[in-house]
mmCIF file of C-alpha atoms in Angstrom:
data_model
loop_
_atom_site.group_PDB
_atom_site.id
_atom_site.type_symbol
_atom_site.label_atom_id
_atom_site.label_comp_id
_atom_site.label_asym_id
_atom_site.label_seq_id
_atom_site.Cartn_x
_atom_site.Cartn_y
_atom_site.Cartn_z
ATOM 1 C CA UNK A 1 49.051 48.154 25.531
ATOM 2 C CA UNK A 2 51.828 50.490 25.546
ATOM 3 C CA UNK A 3 49.675 53.546 25.751
ATOM 4 C CA UNK A 4 47.698 51.962 28.705
ATOM 5 C CA UNK A 5 50.873 51.237 30.634
ATOM 6 C CA UNK A 6 52.252 54.850 29.738
ATOM 7 C CA UNK A 7 48.967 56.083 31.211
ATOM 8 C CA UNK A 8 49.136 54.093 34.227
ATOM 9 C CA UNK A 9 52.817 55.369 35.023
ATOM 10 C CA UNK A 10 51.722 58.993 34.403
ATOM 11 C CA UNK A 11 48.832 58.844 36.776
ATOM 12 C CA UNK A 12 50.297 58.798 40.254
ATOM 13 C CA UNK A 13 47.631 60.171 42.360
ATOM 14 C CA UNK A 14 44.518 58.551 43.777
ATOM 15 C CA UNK A 15 41.438 60.182 42.040
ATOM 16 C CA UNK A 16 38.430 60.440 44.181
ATOM 17 C CA UNK A 17 36.672 63.113 42.257
ATOM 18 C CA UNK A 18 37.244 65.683 39.482
ATOM 19 C CA UNK A 19 36.566 69.106 39.733
ATOM 20 C CA UNK A 20 36.928 72.014 37.244
ATOM 21 C CA UNK A 21 36.686 75.753 37.880
ATOM 22 C CA UNK A 22 35.663 78.421 35.210
ATOM 23 C CA UNK A 23 39.166 78.516 33.887
ATOM 24 C CA UNK A 24 40.113 75.511 31.548
ATOM 25 C CA UNK A 25 43.568 75.368 32.837
ATOM 26 C CA UNK A 26 42.512 74.601 36.517
ATOM 27 C CA UNK A 27 41.302 70.971 36.337
ATOM 28 C CA UNK A 28 41.904 69.252 39.610
ATOM 29 C CA UNK A 29 41.924 65.788 41.281
ATOM 30 C CA UNK A 30 40.312 66.132 44.748
ATOM 31 C CA UNK A 31 41.228 63.699 47.482
ATOM 32 C CA UNK A 32 39.948 63.886 51.052
ATOM 33 C CA UNK A 33 42.513 62.896 53.601
ATOM 34 C CA UNK A 34 41.627 60.797 56.987
ATOM 35 C CA UNK A 35 42.237 63.958 58.955
ATOM 36 C CA UNK A 36 39.631 65.868 56.862
ATOM 37 C CA UNK A 37 42.026 67.780 54.776
ATOM 38 C CA UNK A 38 41.310 68.376 51.257
ATOM 39 C CA UNK A 39 43.868 67.894 48.610
ATOM 40 C CA UNK A 40 43.418 69.567 45.370
ATOM 41 C CA UNK A 41 45.904 68.767 42.621
ATOM 42 C CA UNK A 42 46.298 70.046 39.215
ATOM 43 C CA UNK A 43 46.607 67.651 36.394
ATOM 44 C CA UNK A 44 50.479 66.958 35.528
ATOM 45 C CA UNK A 45 52.276 68.930 32.898
ATOM 46 C CA UNK A 46 55.315 68.311 30.773
ATOM 47 C CA UNK A 47 58.295 70.464 31.728
ATOM 48 C CA UNK A 48 60.770 68.565 29.854
ATOM 49 C CA UNK A 49 61.045 65.967 27.324
ATOM 50 C CA UNK A 50 64.157 64.414 25.733
ATOM 51 C CA UNK A 51 64.009 61.729 23.201
ATOM 52 C CA UNK A 52 67.215 60.424 21.869
ATOM 53 C CA UNK A 53 67.718 56.927 20.194
ATOM 54 C CA UNK A 54 66.109 54.302 22.106
ATOM 55 C CA UNK A 55 65.730 56.152 25.023
ATOM 56 C CA UNK A 56 63.527 58.934 26.621
ATOM 57 C CA UNK A 57 63.121 61.135 29.909
ATOM 58 C CA UNK A 58 60.117 63.415 30.779
ATOM 59 C CA UNK A 59 59.775 65.685 33.691
ATOM 60 C CA UNK A 60 56.351 66.523 34.933
ATOM 61 C CA UNK A 61 54.995 69.317 37.456
ATOM 62 C CA UNK A 62 51.859 69.688 39.254
ATOM 63 C CA UNK A 63 50.625 71.755 42.038
ATOM 64 C CA UNK A 64 48.632 70.874 45.255
ATOM 65 C CA UNK A 65 46.595 72.888 47.610
ATOM 66 C CA UNK A 66 46.915 70.890 50.922
ATOM 67 C CA UNK A 67 44.579 72.774 53.369
ATOM 68 C CA UNK A 68 45.929 76.171 52.145
ATOM 69 C CA UNK A 69 49.769 75.179 51.991
ATOM 70 C CA UNK A 70 50.872 75.012 48.086
ATOM 71 C CA UNK A 71 53.089 72.141 47.080
ATOM 72 C CA UNK A 72 54.954 71.337 43.997
ATOM 73 C CA UNK A 73 54.818 67.714 42.642
ATOM 74 C CA UNK A 74 57.859 66.472 40.843
ATOM 75 C CA UNK A 75 57.866 63.484 38.717
ATOM 76 C CA UNK A 76 60.964 62.192 36.520
ATOM 77 C CA UNK A 77 60.085 59.320 33.985
ATOM 78 C CA UNK A 78 62.824 57.565 32.205
ATOM 79 C CA UNK A 79 62.658 54.590 29.775
ATOM 80 C CA UNK A 80 65.227 52.821 27.855
ATOM 81 C CA UNK A 81 66.210 49.563 26.577
ATOM 82 C CA UNK A 82 69.289 49.565 28.983
ATOM 83 C CA UNK A 83 68.724 50.455 32.699
ATOM 84 C CA UNK A 84 67.909 54.071 33.021
ATOM 85 C CA UNK A 85 69.919 56.077 35.726
ATOM 86 C CA UNK A 86 68.743 55.901 39.080
ATOM 87 C CA UNK A 87 67.830 59.194 40.834
ATOM 88 C CA UNK A 88 66.889 59.596 44.317
ATOM 89 C CA UNK A 89 65.573 62.353 46.394
ATOM 90 C CA UNK A 90 66.083 63.264 50.067
ATOM 91 C CA UNK A 91 65.460 65.814 52.702
ATOM 92 C CA UNK A 92 68.321 68.014 51.272
ATOM 93 C CA UNK A 93 67.059 67.844 47.735
ATOM 94 C CA UNK A 94 66.128 70.992 46.181
ATOM 95 C CA UNK A 95 64.562 72.450 42.822
ATOM 96 C CA UNK A 96 65.893 75.569 41.704
ATOM 97 C CA UNK A 97 64.112 77.569 39.088
ATOM 98 C CA UNK A 98 65.756 80.488 37.357
ATOM 99 C CA UNK A 99 63.316 83.309 35.803
ATOM 100 C CA UNK A 100 63.784 85.619 33.065
ATOM 101 C CA UNK A 101 64.227 88.565 35.576
ATOM 102 C CA UNK A 102 67.363 87.043 36.793
ATOM 103 C CA UNK A 103 65.773 85.647 40.207
ATOM 104 C CA UNK A 104 66.282 81.942 41.239
ATOM 105 C CA UNK A 105 63.481 80.439 43.127
ATOM 106 C CA UNK A 106 64.184 77.380 45.632
ATOM 107 C CA UNK A 107 61.457 74.672 46.336
ATOM 108 C CA UNK A 108 62.591 72.390 49.472
ATOM 109 C CA UNK A 109 62.042 68.668 49.377
ATOM 110 C CA UNK A 110 58.932 67.603 51.708
ATOM 111 C CA UNK A 111 60.029 64.015 51.614
ATOM 112 C CA UNK A 112 62.784 61.820 52.888
ATOM 113 C CA UNK A 113 64.832 59.207 50.938
ATOM 114 C CA UNK A 114 62.850 58.219 47.963
ATOM 115 C CA UNK A 115 64.349 56.612 44.836
ATOM 116 C CA UNK A 116 63.125 55.878 41.453
ATOM 117 C CA UNK A 117 61.170 52.643 40.909
ATOM 118 C CA UNK A 118 61.991 50.068 38.052
ATOM 119 C CA UNK A 119 59.369 48.666 36.061
ATOM 120 C CA UNK A 120 59.686 46.490 32.950
ATOM 121 C CA UNK A 121 57.450 46.996 29.950
ATOM 122 C CA UNK A 122 57.597 43.406 28.183
ATOM 123 C CA UNK A 123 55.482 44.696 25.116
ATOM 124 C CA UNK A 124 58.304 47.368 24.081
ATOM 125 C CA UNK A 125 61.056 45.529 26.033
ATOM 126 C CA UNK A 126 61.814 49.001 27.884
ATOM 127 C CA UNK A 127 62.895 49.303 31.426
ATOM 128 C CA UNK A 128 61.293 52.360 33.060
ATOM 129 C CA UNK A 129 62.263 54.521 35.909
ATOM 130 C CA UNK A 130 59.580 56.654 37.940
ATOM 131 C CA UNK A 131 60.775 59.195 40.590
ATOM 132 C CA UNK A 132 58.156 61.259 42.423
ATOM 133 C CA UNK A 133 58.702 63.929 44.941
ATOM 134 C CA UNK A 134 56.921 66.753 46.793
ATOM 135 C CA UNK A 135 58.554 70.207 47.275
ATOM 136 C CA UNK A 136 57.579 73.507 49.535
ATOM 137 C CA UNK A 137 57.540 76.690 48.217
ATOM 138 C CA UNK A 138 59.846 79.088 50.058
ATOM 139 C CA UNK A 139 58.623 82.501 51.201
ATOM 140 C CA UNK A 140 58.102 85.075 48.503
ATOM 141 C CA UNK A 141 58.458 82.551 45.762
ATOM 142 C CA UNK A 142 55.054 82.623 44.532
ATOM 143 C CA UNK A 143 54.914 86.285 43.825
ATOM 144 C CA UNK A 144 58.213 85.820 41.888
ATOM 145 C CA UNK A 145 56.967 82.862 39.916
ATOM 146 C CA UNK A 146 53.701 84.814 38.943
ATOM 147 C CA UNK A 147 55.771 87.841 37.597
ATOM 148 C CA UNK A 148 58.365 86.160 35.428
ATOM 149 C CA UNK A 149 58.840 83.122 33.116
ATOM 150 C CA UNK A 150 61.081 80.244 33.681
ATOM 151 C CA UNK A 151 64.318 79.907 31.732
ATOM 152 C CA UNK A 152 66.002 76.926 33.534
ATOM 153 C CA UNK A 153 65.382 74.161 36.065
ATOM 154 C CA UNK A 154 68.172 72.663 38.346
ATOM 155 C CA UNK A 155 67.207 69.638 40.319
ATOM 156 C CA UNK A 156 69.566 68.589 43.496
ATOM 157 C CA UNK A 157 69.087 64.856 43.746
ATOM 158 C CA UNK A 158 70.776 62.921 46.636
ATOM 159 C CA UNK A 159 74.017 62.427 44.894
ATOM 160 C CA UNK A 160 74.201 64.971 41.911
ATOM 161 C CA UNK A 161 72.619 67.996 40.610
ATOM 162 C CA UNK A 162 71.244 67.949 37.110
ATOM 163 C CA UNK A 163 70.110 70.934 34.825
ATOM 164 C CA UNK A 164 67.110 71.040 32.518
ATOM 165 C CA UNK A 165 66.933 73.812 30.190
ATOM 166 C CA UNK A 166 63.449 74.997 29.603
ATOM 167 C CA UNK A 167 61.835 75.560 26.416
ATOM 168 C CA UNK A 168 59.155 78.115 25.443
ATOM 169 C CA UNK A 169 57.091 75.334 23.726
ATOM 170 C CA UNK A 170 57.382 71.506 23.666
ATOM 171 C CA UNK A 171 55.387 69.573 20.839
ATOM 172 C CA UNK A 172 55.704 66.350 22.410
ATOM 173 C CA UNK A 173 56.630 63.222 20.353
ATOM 174 C CA UNK A 174 54.939 60.998 23.042
ATOM 175 C CA UNK A 175 51.850 62.497 24.094
ATOM 176 C CA UNK A 176 51.212 64.464 20.679
ATOM 177 C CA UNK A 177 50.276 67.580 22.592
ATOM 178 C CA UNK A 178 51.658 71.154 22.977
ATOM 179 C CA UNK A 179 53.145 72.335 26.251
ATOM 180 C CA UNK A 180 54.454 75.736 27.218
ATOM 181 C CA UNK A 181 56.865 75.196 30.339
ATOM 182 C CA UNK A 182 58.392 78.548 30.313
ATOM 183 C CA UNK A 183 54.907 80.135 31.611
ATOM 184 C CA UNK A 184 53.886 77.170 33.557
ATOM 185 C CA UNK A 185 53.764 78.962 37.022
ATOM 186 C CA UNK A 186 52.116 82.076 35.410
ATOM 187 C CA UNK A 187 49.288 79.976 34.056
ATOM 188 C CA UNK A 188 48.752 77.417 36.973
ATOM 189 C CA UNK A 189 49.638 79.207 40.296
ATOM 190 C CA UNK A 190 46.226 80.922 40.207
ATOM 191 C CA UNK A 191 44.593 77.435 40.503
ATOM 192 C CA UNK A 192 45.958 77.202 44.083
ATOM 193 C CA UNK A 193 44.088 80.425 45.169
#
């Protein structure tokens, strides 16, 4: 039951079809919108994991190509026996990504006023908060992200800014998979082309 609940929380996008290109990294969910635009979204990728005591926090990224416009999808998932901290995003929210070459890439929020929802997991007696947002790439950022690895992520929420150190490898306790967040953009930006 708990695995099913976690899986349902991690899947936030409607899946109409699954497409796969020659590259194993480029797996998409594809959705056709009412106006005929095709949205191609890569699978969610774990960028940050913190498990301490009875609480856990996870950050996921995915990329979307919306009719030729690249978008960064952000998701923050927190679970705890207590109430996880409430974070919100608004039109002034930003994600800053520091690269190994010293450059900082900024992503601008494409949504206005969105706060994390609260779900109660009765089986494990955990409170779970899920916050999702969509961010726009800035001019020249794709080229910068393709040329260097990530060292640091800073998220400007509505009321505060939080820093997330990026590890070269995450051997996830929860998903039992390995992730390489430092090279996320180097590996997945090609999927948008």
